Amino acid sequence: MFSNARVVGEQFFLSGMHAGGPDGPVGGDDAHAQAVETFRRVRALTEACGATVDDIVVLRIYVTDIADKAAVGRARSAMFSGDFPCSTLVEVSALVEPGLSVEVEAQGFLPKAAPAAD
């Protein structure tokens, strides 16, 4: 049906990550708590692709309430340092599961392998 992540050549792509769980969103209806969990999942999936969050160059963030922009921004700022990824934040009417308030897509480049020592 879909992949949570794909590595294509030197790039990686993460599909919409969110805080959904079997008993509802991790963090309940708290947008900041959902964003923290969402970005934790983005980090884990990025690392599974062989990269780090510093290798992410683009984020697309979807929120169901634009008033949550600052709360989501705090969670985003806690994950990144140095050069931040290019980002878009958009309000949408709903996400894939009831109660979700944040979803994130990411893409970036895998780190270049260090040249072999002679």
Tab-separated table of N, CA, C and O in Angstrom:
chain	number	residue	atom	x	y	z
A	1	MET	N	0.818	-1.199	0.000
A	1	MET	CA	0.000	0.000	0.000
A	1	MET	C	0.861	1.263	0.000
A	1	MET	O	0.628	2.147	-0.779
A	2	PHE	N	1.836	1.354	0.928
A	2	PHE	CA	2.752	2.497	0.953
A	2	PHE	C	3.959	2.130	1.791
A	2	PHE	O	3.949	1.154	2.529
A	3	SER	N	5.003	2.919	1.664
A	3	SER	CA	6.212	2.722	2.461
A	3	SER	C	6.375	3.900	3.401
A	3	SER	O	6.120	5.042	3.019
A	4	ASN	N	6.808	3.634	4.620
A	4	ASN	CA	7.111	4.723	5.551
A	4	ASN	C	8.379	5.450	5.148
A	4	ASN	O	8.543	6.633	5.447
A	5	ALA	N	9.298	4.730	4.502
A	5	ALA	CA	10.557	5.332	4.074
A	5	ALA	C	11.062	4.616	2.835
A	5	ALA	O	10.841	3.424	2.658
A	6	ARG	N	11.744	5.383	1.995
A	6	ARG	CA	12.402	4.833	0.808
A	6	ARG	C	13.754	5.495	0.672
A	6	ARG	O	13.895	6.694	0.908
A	7	VAL	N	14.734	4.704	0.294
A	7	VAL	CA	16.039	5.222	-0.086
A	7	VAL	C	16.137	5.017	-1.584
A	7	VAL	O	15.965	3.897	-2.079
A	8	VAL	N	16.375	6.108	-2.302
A	8	VAL	CA	16.506	6.055	-3.754
A	8	VAL	C	17.807	6.766	-4.105
A	8	VAL	O	17.924	7.973	-3.909
A	9	GLY	N	18.769	5.989	-4.566
A	9	GLY	CA	20.077	6.575	-4.845
A	9	GLY	C	20.669	7.146	-3.567
A	9	GLY	O	20.780	6.453	-2.559
A	10	GLU	N	21.000	8.416	-3.591
A	10	GLU	CA	21.598	9.085	-2.433
A	10	GLU	C	20.570	9.832	-1.590
A	10	GLU	O	20.928	10.565	-0.676
A	11	GLN	N	19.294	9.653	-1.903
A	11	GLN	CA	18.238	10.374	-1.191
A	11	GLN	C	17.386	9.429	-0.363
A	11	GLN	O	17.251	8.256	-0.683
A	12	PHE	N	16.790	9.991	0.697
A	12	PHE	CA	15.798	9.239	1.457
A	12	PHE	C	14.535	10.081	1.567
A	12	PHE	O	14.578	11.313	1.560
A	13	PHE	N	13.413	9.392	1.640
A	13	PHE	CA	12.099	10.015	1.680
A	13	PHE	C	11.298	9.360	2.794
A	13	PHE	O	11.218	8.134	2.855
A	14	LEU	N	10.723	10.151	3.676
A	14	LEU	CA	9.867	9.638	4.745
A	14	LEU	C	8.445	10.086	4.473
A	14	LEU	O	8.191	11.269	4.268
A	15	SER	N	7.521	9.140	4.507
A	15	SER	CA	6.119	9.489	4.310
A	15	SER	C	5.572	10.102	5.592
A	15	SER	O	6.266	10.188	6.603
A	16	GLY	N	4.337	10.513	5.552
A	16	GLY	CA	3.747	11.214	6.682
A	16	GLY	C	3.858	10.457	7.994
A	16	GLY	O	3.195	9.450	8.210
A	17	MET	N	4.718	10.949	8.863
A	17	MET	CA	4.880	10.367	10.192
A	17	MET	C	3.992	11.142	11.154
A	17	MET	O	3.848	12.367	11.042
A	18	HIS	N	3.405	10.420	12.107
A	18	HIS	CA	2.517	11.046	13.088
A	18	HIS	C	2.632	10.283	14.395
A	18	HIS	O	3.401	9.330	14.502
A	19	ALA	N	1.872	10.706	15.376
A	19	ALA	CA	1.947	10.117	16.713
A	19	ALA	C	0.854	9.082	16.963
A	19	ALA	O	0.550	8.766	18.109
A	20	GLY	N	0.278	8.545	15.904
A	20	GLY	CA	-0.799	7.573	16.071
A	20	GLY	C	-0.343	6.308	16.770
A	20	GLY	O	0.778	5.852	16.577
A	21	GLY	N	-1.218	5.762	17.590
A	21	GLY	CA	-0.946	4.520	18.294
A	21	GLY	C	-2.212	3.693	18.376
A	21	GLY	O	-3.296	4.175	18.031
A	22	PRO	N	-2.110	2.459	18.843
A	22	PRO	CA	-3.288	1.592	18.895
A	22	PRO	C	-4.393	2.111	19.815
A	22	PRO	O	-5.561	1.787	19.625
A	23	ASP	N	-4.030	2.925	20.799
A	23	ASP	CA	-5.018	3.473	21.726
A	23	ASP	C	-5.260	4.959	21.501
A	23	ASP	O	-5.693	5.669	22.406
A	24	GLY	N	-4.952	5.445	20.306
A	24	GLY	CA	-5.095	6.867	20.001
A	24	GLY	C	-3.731	7.527	19.942
A	24	GLY	O	-2.697	6.875	20.136
A	25	PRO	N	-3.711	8.822	19.672
A	25	PRO	CA	-2.437	9.515	19.518
A	25	PRO	C	-1.597	9.510	20.792
A	25	PRO	O	-2.116	9.725	21.891
A	26	VAL	N	-0.287	9.240	20.630
A	26	VAL	CA	0.652	9.412	21.734
A	26	VAL	C	0.663	10.910	22.044
A	26	VAL	O	0.850	11.726	21.157
A	27	GLY	N	0.427	11.254	23.288
A	27	GLY	CA	0.347	12.666	23.656
A	27	GLY	C	-1.081	13.181	23.740
A	27	GLY	O	-1.295	14.354	24.021
A	28	GLY	N	-2.040	12.295	23.464
A	28	GLY	CA	-3.443	12.707	23.560
A	28	GLY	C	-3.756	13.857	22.627
A	28	GLY	O	-3.336	13.856	21.475
A	29	ASP	N	-4.460	14.851	23.141
A	29	ASP	CA	-4.836	15.989	22.291
A	29	ASP	C	-3.860	17.153	22.414
A	29	ASP	O	-4.130	18.245	21.925
A	30	ASP	N	-2.695	16.926	23.037
A	30	ASP	CA	-1.663	17.953	23.187
A	30	ASP	C	-0.807	17.991	21.919
A	30	ASP	O	-0.054	17.054	21.636
A	31	ALA	N	-0.907	19.080	21.154
A	31	ALA	CA	-0.191	19.181	19.879
A	31	ALA	C	1.323	19.118	20.075
A	31	ALA	O	2.023	18.509	19.265
A	32	HIS	N	1.835	19.731	21.131
A	32	HIS	CA	3.284	19.688	21.368
A	32	HIS	C	3.732	18.258	21.653
A	32	HIS	O	4.731	17.789	21.091
A	33	ALA	N	3.014	17.548	22.506
A	33	ALA	CA	3.374	16.160	22.822
A	33	ALA	C	3.294	15.285	21.574
A	33	ALA	O	4.159	14.432	21.348
A	34	GLN	N	2.282	15.491	20.753
A	34	GLN	CA	2.187	14.736	19.497
A	34	GLN	C	3.365	15.069	18.586
A	34	GLN	O	3.945	14.183	17.959
A	35	ALA	N	3.731	16.341	18.516
A	35	ALA	CA	4.850	16.747	17.660
A	35	ALA	C	6.160	16.147	18.151
A	35	ALA	O	6.980	15.698	17.344
A	36	VAL	N	6.379	16.135	19.460
A	36	VAL	CA	7.596	15.531	20.015
A	36	VAL	C	7.677	14.066	19.598
A	36	VAL	O	8.721	13.584	19.140
A	37	GLU	N	6.589	13.323	19.737
A	37	GLU	CA	6.571	11.911	19.341
A	37	GLU	C	6.750	11.762	17.832
A	37	GLU	O	7.477	10.871	17.369
A	38	THR	N	6.118	12.614	17.067
A	38	THR	CA	6.249	12.562	15.609
A	38	THR	C	7.697	12.769	15.197
A	38	THR	O	8.244	12.002	14.396
A	39	PHE	N	8.346	13.788	15.759
A	39	PHE	CA	9.745	14.042	15.409
A	39	PHE	C	10.665	12.941	15.930
A	39	PHE	O	11.687	12.634	15.310
A	40	ARG	N	10.311	12.299	17.046
A	40	ARG	CA	11.086	11.148	17.518
A	40	ARG	C	11.036	10.041	16.467
A	40	ARG	O	12.052	9.417	16.149
A	41	ARG	N	9.872	9.823	15.903
A	41	ARG	CA	9.715	8.800	14.868
A	41	ARG	C	10.453	9.195	13.590
A	41	ARG	O	11.019	8.338	12.908
A	42	VAL	N	10.422	10.472	13.243
A	42	VAL	CA	11.173	10.950	12.074
A	42	VAL	C	12.657	10.663	12.280
A	42	VAL	O	13.334	10.171	11.377
A	43	ARG	N	13.165	10.971	13.476
A	43	ARG	CA	14.587	10.715	13.774
A	43	ARG	C	14.895	9.216	13.628
A	43	ARG	O	15.876	8.835	12.981
A	44	ALA	N	14.087	8.360	14.221
A	44	ALA	CA	14.327	6.915	14.181
A	44	ALA	C	14.313	6.387	12.750
A	44	ALA	O	15.179	5.580	12.368
A	45	LEU	N	13.378	6.831	11.961
A	45	LEU	CA	13.282	6.360	10.581
A	45	LEU	C	14.431	6.905	9.737
A	45	LEU	O	14.976	6.196	8.882
A	46	THR	N	14.818	8.147	9.986
A	46	THR	CA	15.969	8.733	9.285
A	46	THR	C	17.221	7.910	9.576
A	46	THR	O	17.990	7.583	8.670
A	47	GLU	N	17.421	7.557	10.846
A	47	GLU	CA	18.582	6.759	11.221
A	47	GLU	C	18.506	5.357	10.608
A	47	GLU	O	19.530	4.795	10.210
A	48	ALA	N	17.312	4.800	10.502
A	48	ALA	CA	17.156	3.487	9.864
A	48	ALA	C	17.539	3.544	8.381
A	48	ALA	O	17.976	2.540	7.813
A	49	CYS	N	17.421	4.716	7.783
A	49	CYS	CA	17.820	4.901	6.383
A	49	CYS	C	19.330	5.076	6.240
A	49	CYS	O	19.850	5.084	5.129
A	50	GLY	N	20.042	5.249	7.367
A	50	GLY	CA	21.485	5.434	7.324
A	50	GLY	C	21.917	6.883	7.369
A	50	GLY	O	23.046	7.218	7.000
A	51	ALA	N	21.037	7.759	7.836
A	51	ALA	CA	21.327	9.190	7.885
A	51	ALA	C	21.102	9.708	9.305
A	51	ALA	O	20.764	8.940	10.208
A	52	THR	N	21.291	10.996	9.485
A	52	THR	CA	20.972	11.664	10.745
A	52	THR	C	20.019	12.812	10.440
A	52	THR	O	19.833	13.174	9.272
A	53	VAL	N	19.438	13.399	11.474
A	53	VAL	CA	18.515	14.514	11.233
A	53	VAL	C	19.215	15.681	10.547
A	53	VAL	O	18.574	16.466	9.851
A	54	ASP	N	20.523	15.797	10.706
A	54	ASP	CA	21.260	16.857	10.012
A	54	ASP	C	21.262	16.656	8.500
A	54	ASP	O	21.566	17.587	7.749
A	55	ASP	N	20.927	15.452	8.046
A	55	ASP	CA	20.884	15.155	6.621
A	55	ASP	C	19.516	15.450	6.000
A	55	ASP	O	19.351	15.369	4.785
A	56	ILE	N	18.534	15.782	6.834
A	56	ILE	CA	17.209	16.154	6.328
A	56	ILE	C	17.301	17.561	5.748
A	56	ILE	O	17.800	18.478	6.401
A	57	VAL	N	16.812	17.735	4.526
A	57	VAL	CA	16.863	19.056	3.896
A	57	VAL	C	15.486	19.680	3.703
A	57	VAL	O	15.383	20.889	3.532
A	58	VAL	N	14.431	18.869	3.733
A	58	VAL	CA	13.075	19.385	3.516
A	58	VAL	C	12.105	18.720	4.486
A	58	VAL	O	12.135	17.510	4.668
A	59	LEU	N	11.258	19.536	5.103
A	59	LEU	CA	10.155	19.055	5.941
A	59	LEU	C	8.851	19.633	5.415
A	59	LEU	O	8.792	20.809	5.041
A	60	ARG	N	7.817	18.822	5.415
A	60	ARG	CA	6.459	19.300	5.167
A	60	ARG	C	5.661	18.922	6.405
A	60	ARG	O	5.589	17.740	6.757
A	61	ILE	N	5.119	19.908	7.065
A	61	ILE	CA	4.412	19.701	8.324
A	61	ILE	C	2.950	20.059	8.117
A	61	ILE	O	2.631	21.149	7.628
A	62	TYR	N	2.088	19.142	8.498
A	62	TYR	CA	0.643	19.342	8.384
A	62	TYR	C	0.065	19.401	9.792
A	62	TYR	O	0.364	18.544	10.628
A	63	VAL	N	-0.749	20.403	10.058
A	63	VAL	CA	-1.420	20.541	11.350
A	63	VAL	C	-2.912	20.724	11.104
A	63	VAL	O	-3.317	21.266	10.081
A	64	THR	N	-3.713	20.270	12.045
A	64	THR	CA	-5.161	20.441	11.901
A	64	THR	C	-5.638	21.764	12.494
A	64	THR	O	-6.790	22.129	12.309
A	65	ASP	N	-4.746	22.472	13.177
A	65	ASP	CA	-5.082	23.788	13.728
A	65	ASP	C	-3.837	24.664	13.652
A	65	ASP	O	-2.846	24.396	14.326
A	66	ILE	N	-3.878	25.693	12.836
A	66	ILE	CA	-2.723	26.562	12.641
A	66	ILE	C	-2.300	27.233	13.950
A	66	ILE	O	-1.142	27.633	14.099
A	67	ALA	N	-3.192	27.293	14.919
A	67	ALA	CA	-2.846	27.855	16.228
A	67	ALA	C	-1.788	27.006	16.939
A	67	ALA	O	-1.146	27.476	17.875
A	68	ASP	N	-1.585	25.767	16.486
A	68	ASP	CA	-0.574	24.889	17.076
A	68	ASP	C	0.818	25.121	16.494
A	68	ASP	O	1.773	24.424	16.852
A	69	LYS	N	0.961	26.106	15.628
A	69	LYS	CA	2.244	26.386	14.965
A	69	LYS	C	3.386	26.539	15.961
A	69	LYS	O	4.454	25.944	15.787
A	70	ALA	N	3.209	27.313	17.005
A	70	ALA	CA	4.288	27.547	17.978
A	70	ALA	C	4.642	26.262	18.737
A	70	ALA	O	5.818	25.968	18.956
A	71	ALA	N	3.635	25.488	19.122
A	71	ALA	CA	3.881	24.238	19.857
A	71	ALA	C	4.653	23.251	18.994
A	71	ALA	O	5.604	22.608	19.454
A	72	VAL	N	4.283	23.148	17.742
A	72	VAL	CA	4.978	22.254	16.813
A	72	VAL	C	6.387	22.792	16.550
A	72	VAL	O	7.354	22.035	16.495
A	73	GLY	N	6.498	24.102	16.436
A	73	GLY	CA	7.806	24.722	16.221
A	73	GLY	C	8.777	24.453	17.360
A	73	GLY	O	9.969	24.241	17.128
A	74	ARG	N	8.284	24.441	18.594
A	74	ARG	CA	9.153	24.120	19.743
A	74	ARG	C	9.707	22.704	19.627
A	74	ARG	O	10.885	22.457	19.881
A	75	ALA	N	8.849	21.770	19.247
A	75	ALA	CA	9.289	20.378	19.090
A	75	ALA	C	10.284	20.272	17.936
A	75	ALA	O	11.289	19.564	18.040
A	76	ARG	N	10.026	20.972	16.859
A	76	ARG	CA	10.923	20.970	15.694
A	76	ARG	C	12.281	21.543	16.076
A	76	ARG	O	13.322	20.981	15.754
A	77	SER	N	12.289	22.656	16.789
A	77	SER	CA	13.542	23.303	17.189
A	77	SER	C	14.365	22.438	18.126
A	77	SER	O	15.595	22.534	18.142
A	78	ALA	N	13.709	21.608	18.921
A	78	ALA	CA	14.428	20.735	19.854
A	78	ALA	C	15.167	19.615	19.120
A	78	ALA	O	16.108	19.042	19.660
A	79	MET	N	14.756	19.294	17.900
A	79	MET	CA	15.366	18.186	17.171
A	79	MET	C	16.521	18.631	16.286
A	79	MET	O	17.449	17.864	16.057
A	80	PHE	N	16.482	19.839	15.782
A	80	PHE	CA	17.472	20.284	14.812
A	80	PHE	C	18.406	21.320	15.417
A	80	PHE	O	18.027	22.088	16.293
A	81	SER	N	19.633	21.358	14.903
A	81	SER	CA	20.589	22.398	15.278
A	81	SER	C	21.364	22.767	14.016
A	81	SER	O	21.359	22.022	13.034
A	82	GLY	N	22.034	23.886	14.052
A	82	GLY	CA	22.806	24.284	12.873
A	82	GLY	C	21.895	24.704	11.743
A	82	GLY	O	20.964	25.482	11.944
A	83	ASP	N	22.145	24.176	10.564
A	83	ASP	CA	21.329	24.515	9.404
A	83	ASP	C	20.004	23.765	9.486
A	83	ASP	O	19.967	22.536	9.406
A	84	PHE	N	18.927	24.516	9.654
A	84	PHE	CA	17.605	23.894	9.731
A	84	PHE	C	17.141	23.499	8.334
A	84	PHE	O	17.494	24.146	7.350
A	85	PRO	N	16.315	22.448	8.244
A	85	PRO	CA	15.781	22.070	6.932
A	85	PRO	C	14.804	23.131	6.426
A	85	PRO	O	14.199	23.864	7.207
A	86	CYS	N	14.659	23.190	5.125
A	86	CYS	CA	13.605	24.005	4.532
A	86	CYS	C	12.287	23.394	4.988
A	86	CYS	O	12.159	22.175	5.043
A	87	SER	N	11.327	24.231	5.341
A	87	SER	CA	10.083	23.698	5.902
A	87	SER	C	8.862	24.417	5.363
A	87	SER	O	8.900	25.622	5.115
A	88	THR	N	7.804	23.644	5.243
A	88	THR	CA	6.486	24.176	4.934
A	88	THR	C	5.543	23.682	6.008
A	88	THR	O	5.608	22.520	6.402
A	89	LEU	N	4.684	24.559	6.513
A	89	LEU	CA	3.673	24.175	7.500
A	89	LEU	C	2.318	24.576	6.936
A	89	LEU	O	2.134	25.725	6.524
A	90	VAL	N	1.405	23.621	6.895
A	90	VAL	CA	0.102	23.828	6.272
A	90	VAL	C	-0.995	23.325	7.197
A	90	VAL	O	-0.856	22.253	7.792
A	91	GLU	N	-2.080	24.068	7.299
A	91	GLU	CA	-3.246	23.590	8.035
A	91	GLU	C	-4.113	22.759	7.089
A	91	GLU	O	-4.362	23.153	5.949
A	92	VAL	N	-4.557	21.601	7.593
A	92	VAL	CA	-5.439	20.711	6.844
A	92	VAL	C	-6.688	20.435	7.678
A	92	VAL	O	-6.689	20.636	8.888
A	93	SER	N	-7.728	19.945	7.048
A	93	SER	CA	-8.979	19.722	7.776
A	93	SER	C	-8.945	18.470	8.645
A	93	SER	O	-9.642	18.395	9.654
A	94	ALA	N	-8.155	17.479	8.263
A	94	ALA	CA	-8.078	16.235	9.048
A	94	ALA	C	-6.846	15.457	8.615
A	94	ALA	O	-6.320	15.657	7.525
A	95	LEU	N	-6.412	14.551	9.494
A	95	LEU	CA	-5.318	13.631	9.179
A	95	LEU	C	-5.868	12.215	9.161
A	95	LEU	O	-7.064	12.003	9.388
A	96	VAL	N	-5.029	11.237	8.925
A	96	VAL	CA	-5.462	9.876	8.636
A	96	VAL	C	-6.231	9.198	9.776
A	96	VAL	O	-7.079	8.352	9.516
A	97	GLU	N	-5.936	9.554	11.029
A	97	GLU	CA	-6.622	8.927	12.164
A	97	GLU	C	-7.265	10.005	13.028
A	97	GLU	O	-6.698	11.093	13.189
A	98	PRO	N	-8.409	9.709	13.628
A	98	PRO	CA	-9.053	10.689	14.507
A	98	PRO	C	-8.129	11.090	15.655
A	98	PRO	O	-7.396	10.266	16.200
A	99	GLY	N	-8.121	12.372	15.975
A	99	GLY	CA	-7.348	12.872	17.098
A	99	GLY	C	-5.936	13.313	16.757
A	99	GLY	O	-5.294	13.990	17.553
A	100	LEU	N	-5.448	12.940	15.590
A	100	LEU	CA	-4.110	13.387	15.201
A	100	LEU	C	-4.143	14.877	14.868
A	100	LEU	O	-5.063	15.350	14.209
A	101	SER	N	-3.117	15.588	15.315
A	101	SER	CA	-3.057	17.019	15.017
A	101	SER	C	-1.801	17.420	14.248
A	101	SER	O	-1.716	18.542	13.782
A	102	VAL	N	-0.832	16.495	14.107
A	102	VAL	CA	0.439	16.810	13.434
A	102	VAL	C	0.875	15.621	12.581
A	102	VAL	O	0.791	14.478	13.026
A	103	GLU	N	1.353	15.906	11.381
A	103	GLU	CA	1.949	14.885	10.522
A	103	GLU	C	3.126	15.528	9.800
A	103	GLU	O	3.059	16.696	9.422
A	104	VAL	N	4.203	14.762	9.620
A	104	VAL	CA	5.435	15.311	9.045
A	104	VAL	C	5.951	14.394	7.942
A	104	VAL	O	6.020	13.173	8.125
A	105	GLU	N	6.329	14.991	6.821
A	105	GLU	CA	7.062	14.303	5.762
A	105	GLU	C	8.462	14.897	5.741
A	105	GLU	O	8.639	16.090	6.022
A	106	ALA	N	9.463	14.091	5.407
A	106	ALA	CA	10.840	14.585	5.360
A	106	ALA	C	11.582	13.937	4.200
A	106	ALA	O	11.256	12.828	3.783
A	107	GLN	N	12.563	14.661	3.714
A	107	GLN	CA	13.455	14.078	2.733
A	107	GLN	C	14.836	14.692	2.880
A	107	GLN	O	14.989	15.799	3.393
A	108	GLY	N	15.826	13.912	2.480
A	108	GLY	CA	17.192	14.379	2.608
A	108	GLY	C	18.146	13.517	1.808
A	108	GLY	O	17.729	12.684	1.000
A	109	PHE	N	19.426	13.744	2.050
A	109	PHE	CA	20.486	13.038	1.345
A	109	PHE	C	21.290	12.192	2.319
A	109	PHE	O	21.606	12.642	3.425
A	110	LEU	N	21.608	10.993	1.903
A	110	LEU	CA	22.453	10.129	2.718
A	110	LEU	C	23.847	10.731	2.787
A	110	LEU	O	24.322	11.339	1.815
A	111	PRO	N	24.518	10.581	3.929
A	111	PRO	CA	25.870	11.126	4.033
A	111	PRO	C	26.820	10.408	3.080
A	111	PRO	O	26.665	9.204	2.826
A	112	LYS	N	27.760	11.139	2.568
A	112	LYS	CA	28.772	10.547	1.683
A	112	LYS	C	29.676	9.645	2.519
A	112	LYS	O	30.050	9.987	3.633
A	113	ALA	N	30.005	8.499	2.001
A	113	ALA	CA	30.914	7.589	2.683
A	113	ALA	C	32.314	8.188	2.693
A	113	ALA	O	32.736	8.798	1.703
A	114	ALA	N	32.987	8.042	3.784
A	114	ALA	CA	34.360	8.519	3.880
A	114	ALA	C	35.235	7.697	2.947
A	114	ALA	O	35.049	6.479	2.821
A	115	PRO	N	36.195	8.331	2.292
A	115	PRO	CA	37.089	7.560	1.414
A	115	PRO	C	37.879	6.539	2.228
A	115	PRO	O	38.224	6.775	3.381
A	116	ALA	N	38.106	5.402	1.639
A	116	ALA	CA	38.859	4.347	2.319
A	116	ALA	C	40.296	4.795	2.541
A	116	ALA	O	40.889	5.445	1.684
A	117	ALA	N	40.831	4.463	3.702
A	117	ALA	CA	42.218	4.802	4.013
A	117	ALA	C	43.142	3.868	3.225
A	117	ALA	O	42.849	2.691	3.055
A	118	ASP	N	44.233	4.407	2.767
A	118	ASP	CA	45.206	3.590	2.018
A	118	ASP	C	46.079	2.789	2.942
A	118	ASP	O	46.428	3.057	3.976
